[in-house]
PDB file of C-alpha atoms in Angstrom:
ATOM      1  CA  UNK F 210     -94.973 -45.416  17.484  1.00 47.00           C
ATOM      2  CA  UNK F 211     -94.848 -44.539  13.810  1.00 56.00           C
ATOM      3  CA  UNK F 212     -91.060 -44.986  13.605  1.00 58.00           C
ATOM      4  CA  UNK F 213     -91.253 -48.674  14.616  1.00 60.00           C
ATOM      5  CA  UNK F 214     -93.953 -49.369  12.045  1.00 67.00           C
ATOM      6  CA  UNK F 215     -91.938 -47.689   9.297  1.00 69.00           C
ATOM      7  CA  UNK F 216     -88.864 -49.802  10.081  1.00 72.00           C
ATOM      8  CA  UNK F 217     -91.008 -52.954  10.008  1.00 72.00           C
ATOM      9  CA  UNK F 218     -92.565 -51.864   6.697  1.00 77.00           C
ATOM     10  CA  UNK F 219     -89.070 -51.392   5.247  1.00 77.00           C
ATOM     11  CA  UNK F 220     -88.315 -55.054   6.019  1.00 74.00           C
ATOM     12  CA  UNK F 221     -91.303 -56.154   3.932  1.00 77.00           C
ATOM     13  CA  UNK F 222     -90.868 -53.647   1.091  1.00 79.00           C
ATOM     14  CA  UNK F 223     -87.289 -52.352   1.096  1.00 80.00           C
ATOM     15  CA  UNK F 224     -87.430 -50.317  -2.150  1.00 82.00           C
ATOM     16  CA  UNK F 225     -90.763 -48.544  -1.573  1.00 85.00           C
ATOM     17  CA  UNK F 226     -90.108 -44.826  -2.156  1.00 87.00           C
ATOM     18  CA  UNK F 227     -92.815 -43.633   0.262  1.00 87.00           C
ATOM     19  CA  UNK F 228     -91.575 -45.822   3.105  1.00 84.00           C
ATOM     20  CA  UNK F 229     -87.960 -44.739   2.547  1.00 83.00           C
ATOM     21  CA  UNK F 230     -88.946 -41.051   2.375  1.00 87.00           C
ATOM     22  CA  UNK F 231     -91.017 -41.252   5.571  1.00 82.00           C
ATOM     23  CA  UNK F 232     -88.298 -43.201   7.382  1.00 80.00           C
ATOM     24  CA  UNK F 233     -85.637 -40.661   6.368  1.00 80.00           C
ATOM     25  CA  UNK F 234     -87.931 -37.837   7.495  1.00 82.00           C
ATOM     26  CA  UNK F 235     -88.522 -39.485  10.878  1.00 74.00           C
ATOM     27  CA  UNK F 236     -84.789 -40.163  11.283  1.00 72.00           C
ATOM     28  CA  UNK F 237     -84.186 -36.443  10.769  1.00 72.00           C
ATOM     29  CA  UNK F 238     -86.593 -35.604  13.599  1.00 69.00           C
ATOM     30  CA  UNK F 239     -84.728 -37.690  16.181  1.00 68.00           C
ATOM     31  CA  UNK F 240     -82.580 -35.723  18.636  1.00 65.00           C
ATOM     32  CA  UNK F 241     -80.165 -38.537  19.442  1.00 64.00           C
ATOM     33  CA  UNK F 242     -77.557 -39.522  16.904  1.00 66.00           C
ATOM     34  CA  UNK F 243     -76.195 -42.795  18.277  1.00 67.00           C
ATOM     35  CA  UNK F 244     -73.177 -43.951  16.302  1.00 69.00           C
ATOM     36  CA  UNK F 245     -72.931 -47.676  15.717  1.00 72.00           C
ATOM     37  CA  UNK F 246     -69.516 -49.331  15.444  1.00 76.00           C
ATOM     38  CA  UNK F 247     -68.208 -49.982  11.929  1.00 82.00           C
ATOM     39  CA  UNK F 248     -68.900 -53.414  10.488  1.00 82.00           C
ATOM     40  CA  UNK F 249     -66.555 -55.586   8.474  1.00 88.00           C
ATOM     41  CA  UNK F 250     -66.846 -55.260   4.687  1.00 87.00           C
ATOM     42  CA  UNK F 251     -68.478 -58.623   4.011  1.00 85.00           C
ATOM     43  CA  UNK F 252     -70.962 -58.196   6.872  1.00 87.00           C
ATOM     44  CA  UNK F 253     -71.892 -54.739   5.580  1.00 88.00           C
ATOM     45  CA  UNK F 254     -72.269 -56.193   2.049  1.00 87.00           C
ATOM     46  CA  UNK F 255     -74.421 -59.091   3.325  1.00 86.00           C
ATOM     47  CA  UNK F 256     -76.674 -56.747   5.316  1.00 84.00           C
ATOM     48  CA  UNK F 257     -77.072 -54.409   2.334  1.00 85.00           C
ATOM     49  CA  UNK F 258     -78.155 -57.362   0.171  1.00 82.00           C
ATOM     50  CA  UNK F 259     -80.572 -58.529   2.850  1.00 82.00           C
ATOM     51  CA  UNK F 260     -82.055 -55.043   3.200  1.00 81.00           C
ATOM     52  CA  UNK F 261     -82.342 -54.537  -0.563  1.00 84.00           C
ATOM     53  CA  UNK F 262     -84.496 -57.590  -1.318  1.00 84.00           C
ATOM     54  CA  UNK F 263     -87.633 -58.767   0.419  1.00 81.00           C
ATOM     55  CA  UNK F 264     -88.376 -62.357   1.403  1.00 79.00           C
ATOM     56  CA  UNK F 265     -90.228 -63.223  -1.809  1.00 82.00           C
ATOM     57  CA  UNK F 266     -87.443 -61.922  -4.038  1.00 84.00           C
ATOM     58  CA  UNK F 267     -84.793 -63.928  -2.188  1.00 81.00           C
ATOM     59  CA  UNK F 268     -86.992 -67.012  -2.477  1.00 83.00           C
ATOM     60  CA  UNK F 269     -87.415 -66.342  -6.216  1.00 86.00           C
ATOM     61  CA  UNK F 270     -83.649 -66.070  -6.721  1.00 84.00           C
ATOM     62  CA  UNK F 271     -83.189 -69.402  -4.973  1.00 84.00           C
ATOM     63  CA  UNK F 272     -85.824 -70.936  -7.251  1.00 85.00           C
ATOM     64  CA  UNK F 273     -84.125 -69.594 -10.384  1.00 86.00           C
ATOM     65  CA  UNK F 274     -80.784 -71.093  -9.343  1.00 82.00           C
ATOM     66  CA  UNK F 275     -82.381 -74.476  -8.637  1.00 83.00           C
ATOM     67  CA  UNK F 276     -84.233 -74.301 -11.972  1.00 83.00           C
ATOM     68  CA  UNK F 277     -80.954 -73.480 -13.748  1.00 79.00           C
ATOM     69  CA  UNK F 278     -79.293 -76.498 -12.141  1.00 77.00           C
ATOM     70  CA  UNK F 279     -82.125 -78.811 -13.133  1.00 77.00           C
ATOM     71  CA  UNK F 280     -81.979 -77.637 -16.780  1.00 74.00           C
ATOM     72  CA  UNK F 281     -78.223 -78.141 -16.854  1.00 69.00           C
ATOM     73  CA  UNK F 282     -78.732 -81.675 -15.552  1.00 66.00           C
ATOM     74  CA  UNK F 283     -81.328 -82.518 -18.200  1.00 68.00           C
ATOM     75  CA  UNK F 284     -79.095 -81.462 -21.094  1.00 68.00           C
ATOM     76  CA  UNK F 285     -76.739 -84.254 -22.128  1.00 61.00           C
ATOM     77  CA  UNK F 286     -73.218 -82.833 -22.219  1.00 63.00           C
ATOM     78  CA  UNK F 287     -70.883 -84.344 -24.833  1.00 64.00           C
ATOM     79  CA  UNK F 288     -68.224 -81.630 -25.149  1.00 66.00           C
ATOM     80  CA  UNK F 289     -65.250 -81.649 -22.704  1.00 68.00           C
ATOM     81  CA  UNK F 290     -65.319 -77.877 -22.223  1.00 68.00           C
ATOM     82  CA  UNK F 291     -69.044 -77.948 -21.460  1.00 67.00           C
ATOM     83  CA  UNK F 292     -68.532 -80.835 -19.046  1.00 69.00           C
ATOM     84  CA  UNK F 293     -65.837 -78.886 -17.157  1.00 73.00           C
ATOM     85  CA  UNK F 294     -67.943 -75.733 -17.135  1.00 74.00           C
ATOM     86  CA  UNK F 295     -70.863 -77.823 -15.867  1.00 74.00           C
ATOM     87  CA  UNK F 296     -68.795 -78.960 -12.882  1.00 77.00           C
ATOM     88  CA  UNK F 297     -67.788 -75.367 -12.175  1.00 79.00           C
ATOM     89  CA  UNK F 298     -71.393 -74.198 -12.476  1.00 78.00           C
ATOM     90  CA  UNK F 299     -72.472 -76.924 -10.016  1.00 80.00           C
ATOM     91  CA  UNK F 300     -69.934 -75.671  -7.469  1.00 84.00           C
ATOM     92  CA  UNK F 301     -70.903 -72.013  -7.929  1.00 83.00           C
ATOM     93  CA  UNK F 302     -74.628 -72.787  -7.906  1.00 81.00           C
ATOM     94  CA  UNK F 303     -74.255 -74.890  -4.757  1.00 84.00           C
ATOM     95  CA  UNK F 304     -72.542 -71.958  -3.061  1.00 86.00           C
ATOM     96  CA  UNK F 305     -75.382 -69.630  -4.095  1.00 85.00           C
ATOM     97  CA  UNK F 306     -78.023 -72.120  -2.940  1.00 86.00           C
ATOM     98  CA  UNK F 307     -76.402 -72.334   0.494  1.00 89.00           C
ATOM     99  CA  UNK F 308     -76.063 -68.537   0.601  1.00 87.00           C
ATOM    100  CA  UNK F 309     -79.713 -67.925  -0.322  1.00 85.00           C
ATOM    101  CA  UNK F 310     -81.028 -70.582   2.080  1.00 87.00           C
ATOM    102  CA  UNK F 311     -79.150 -68.967   4.971  1.00 87.00           C
ATOM    103  CA  UNK F 312     -80.236 -65.507   3.780  1.00 86.00           C
ATOM    104  CA  UNK F 313     -83.873 -66.613   3.758  1.00 85.00           C
ATOM    105  CA  UNK F 314     -83.554 -68.045   7.250  1.00 88.00           C
ATOM    106  CA  UNK F 315     -81.822 -64.877   8.475  1.00 87.00           C
ATOM    107  CA  UNK F 316     -84.450 -62.601   6.888  1.00 83.00           C
ATOM    108  CA  UNK F 317     -87.297 -64.664   8.384  1.00 83.00           C
ATOM    109  CA  UNK F 318     -85.575 -64.559  11.780  1.00 85.00           C
ATOM    110  CA  UNK F 319     -85.170 -60.762  11.589  1.00 81.00           C
ATOM    111  CA  UNK F 320     -88.810 -60.235  10.619  1.00 77.00           C
ATOM    112  CA  UNK F 321     -90.295 -62.482  13.301  1.00 81.00           C
ATOM    113  CA  UNK F 322     -88.028 -61.969  16.307  1.00 82.00           C
ATOM    114  CA  UNK F 323     -86.827 -58.369  16.167  1.00 71.00           C
ATOM    115  CA  UNK F 324     -88.183 -56.503  19.164  1.00 73.00           C
ATOM    116  CA  UNK F 325     -88.053 -52.736  19.106  1.00 69.00           C
ATOM    117  CA  UNK F 326     -89.426 -50.085  21.389  1.00 68.00           C
ATOM    118  CA  UNK F 327     -90.186 -46.385  21.259  1.00 66.00           C
ATOM    119  CA  UNK F 328     -89.130 -44.160  24.166  1.00 66.00           C
ATOM    120  CA  UNK F 329     -92.233 -42.424  25.524  1.00 70.00           C
ATOM    121  CA  UNK F 330     -90.737 -40.673  28.558  1.00 74.00           C
ATOM    122  CA  UNK F 331     -88.726 -37.494  28.062  1.00 77.00           C
ATOM    123  CA  UNK F 332     -85.329 -39.078  28.650  1.00 79.00           C
ATOM    124  CA  UNK F 333     -83.835 -42.474  29.526  1.00 78.00           C
ATOM    125  CA  UNK F 334     -80.320 -43.139  30.817  1.00 78.00           C
ATOM    126  CA  UNK F 335     -78.588 -46.118  29.202  1.00 77.00           C
ATOM    127  CA  UNK F 336     -76.347 -47.814  31.737  1.00 78.00           C
ATOM    128  CA  UNK F 337     -73.415 -50.161  31.257  1.00 73.00           C
ATOM    129  CA  UNK F 338     -75.017 -52.959  33.315  1.00 73.00           C
ATOM    130  CA  UNK F 339     -78.562 -54.006  34.223  1.00 71.00           C
ATOM    131  CA  UNK F 340     -78.120 -53.492  37.962  1.00 69.00           C
ATOM    132  CA  UNK F 341     -79.935 -50.592  39.626  1.00 67.00           C
ATOM    133  CA  UNK F 342     -76.858 -49.632  41.643  1.00 65.00           C
ATOM    134  CA  UNK F 343     -74.838 -49.066  38.477  1.00 64.00           C
ATOM    135  CA  UNK F 344     -73.717 -45.464  38.228  1.00 72.00           C
ATOM    136  CA  UNK F 345     -72.168 -45.748  34.768  1.00 78.00           C
ATOM    137  CA  UNK F 346     -74.462 -43.923  32.379  1.00 76.00           C
ATOM    138  CA  UNK F 347     -73.180 -44.459  28.835  1.00 76.00           C
ATOM    139  CA  UNK F 348     -75.579 -42.118  27.036  1.00 75.00           C
ATOM    140  CA  UNK F 349     -79.114 -40.743  27.163  1.00 76.00           C
ATOM    141  CA  UNK F 350     -81.975 -41.485  24.803  1.00 74.00           C
ATOM    142  CA  UNK F 351     -84.645 -38.843  24.297  1.00 69.00           C
ATOM    143  CA  UNK F 352     -88.313 -39.231  23.477  1.00 64.00           C
ATOM    144  CA  UNK F 353     -89.168 -40.800  20.120  1.00 60.00           C
ATOM    145  CA  UNK F 354     -86.063 -42.876  19.511  1.00 57.00           C
TER     146      UNK F 354
END
């Protein structure tokens, strides 16, 4: 039961040293070492960014970018170089705004809809299909995972 709460706490406070220490300790106590398939580079990078910052920090970054854009708009640009750099900054800032909006939605979705369970029985067989007649056991999960 504690493992599920620690993973949920890590979503809300990803850089808390106590939570990370306890989660690493609990991960060391698990018998099963289930290997997940490798992810693509940009998906791994996106997930690491999402796991590094909490919801409030992502929202703050979005606010800073929008504030930066509004200040740039207020300043009257007379110089050609500044005008060209302004157009480039609008394009880059728009990309970051879209990125942070989708990141916020993804983070909120992960926090509210992720369902996890703790195995209480001694051992559970994971099958390749949901049918009871299926004989294909892929692997076994032991208590506590």
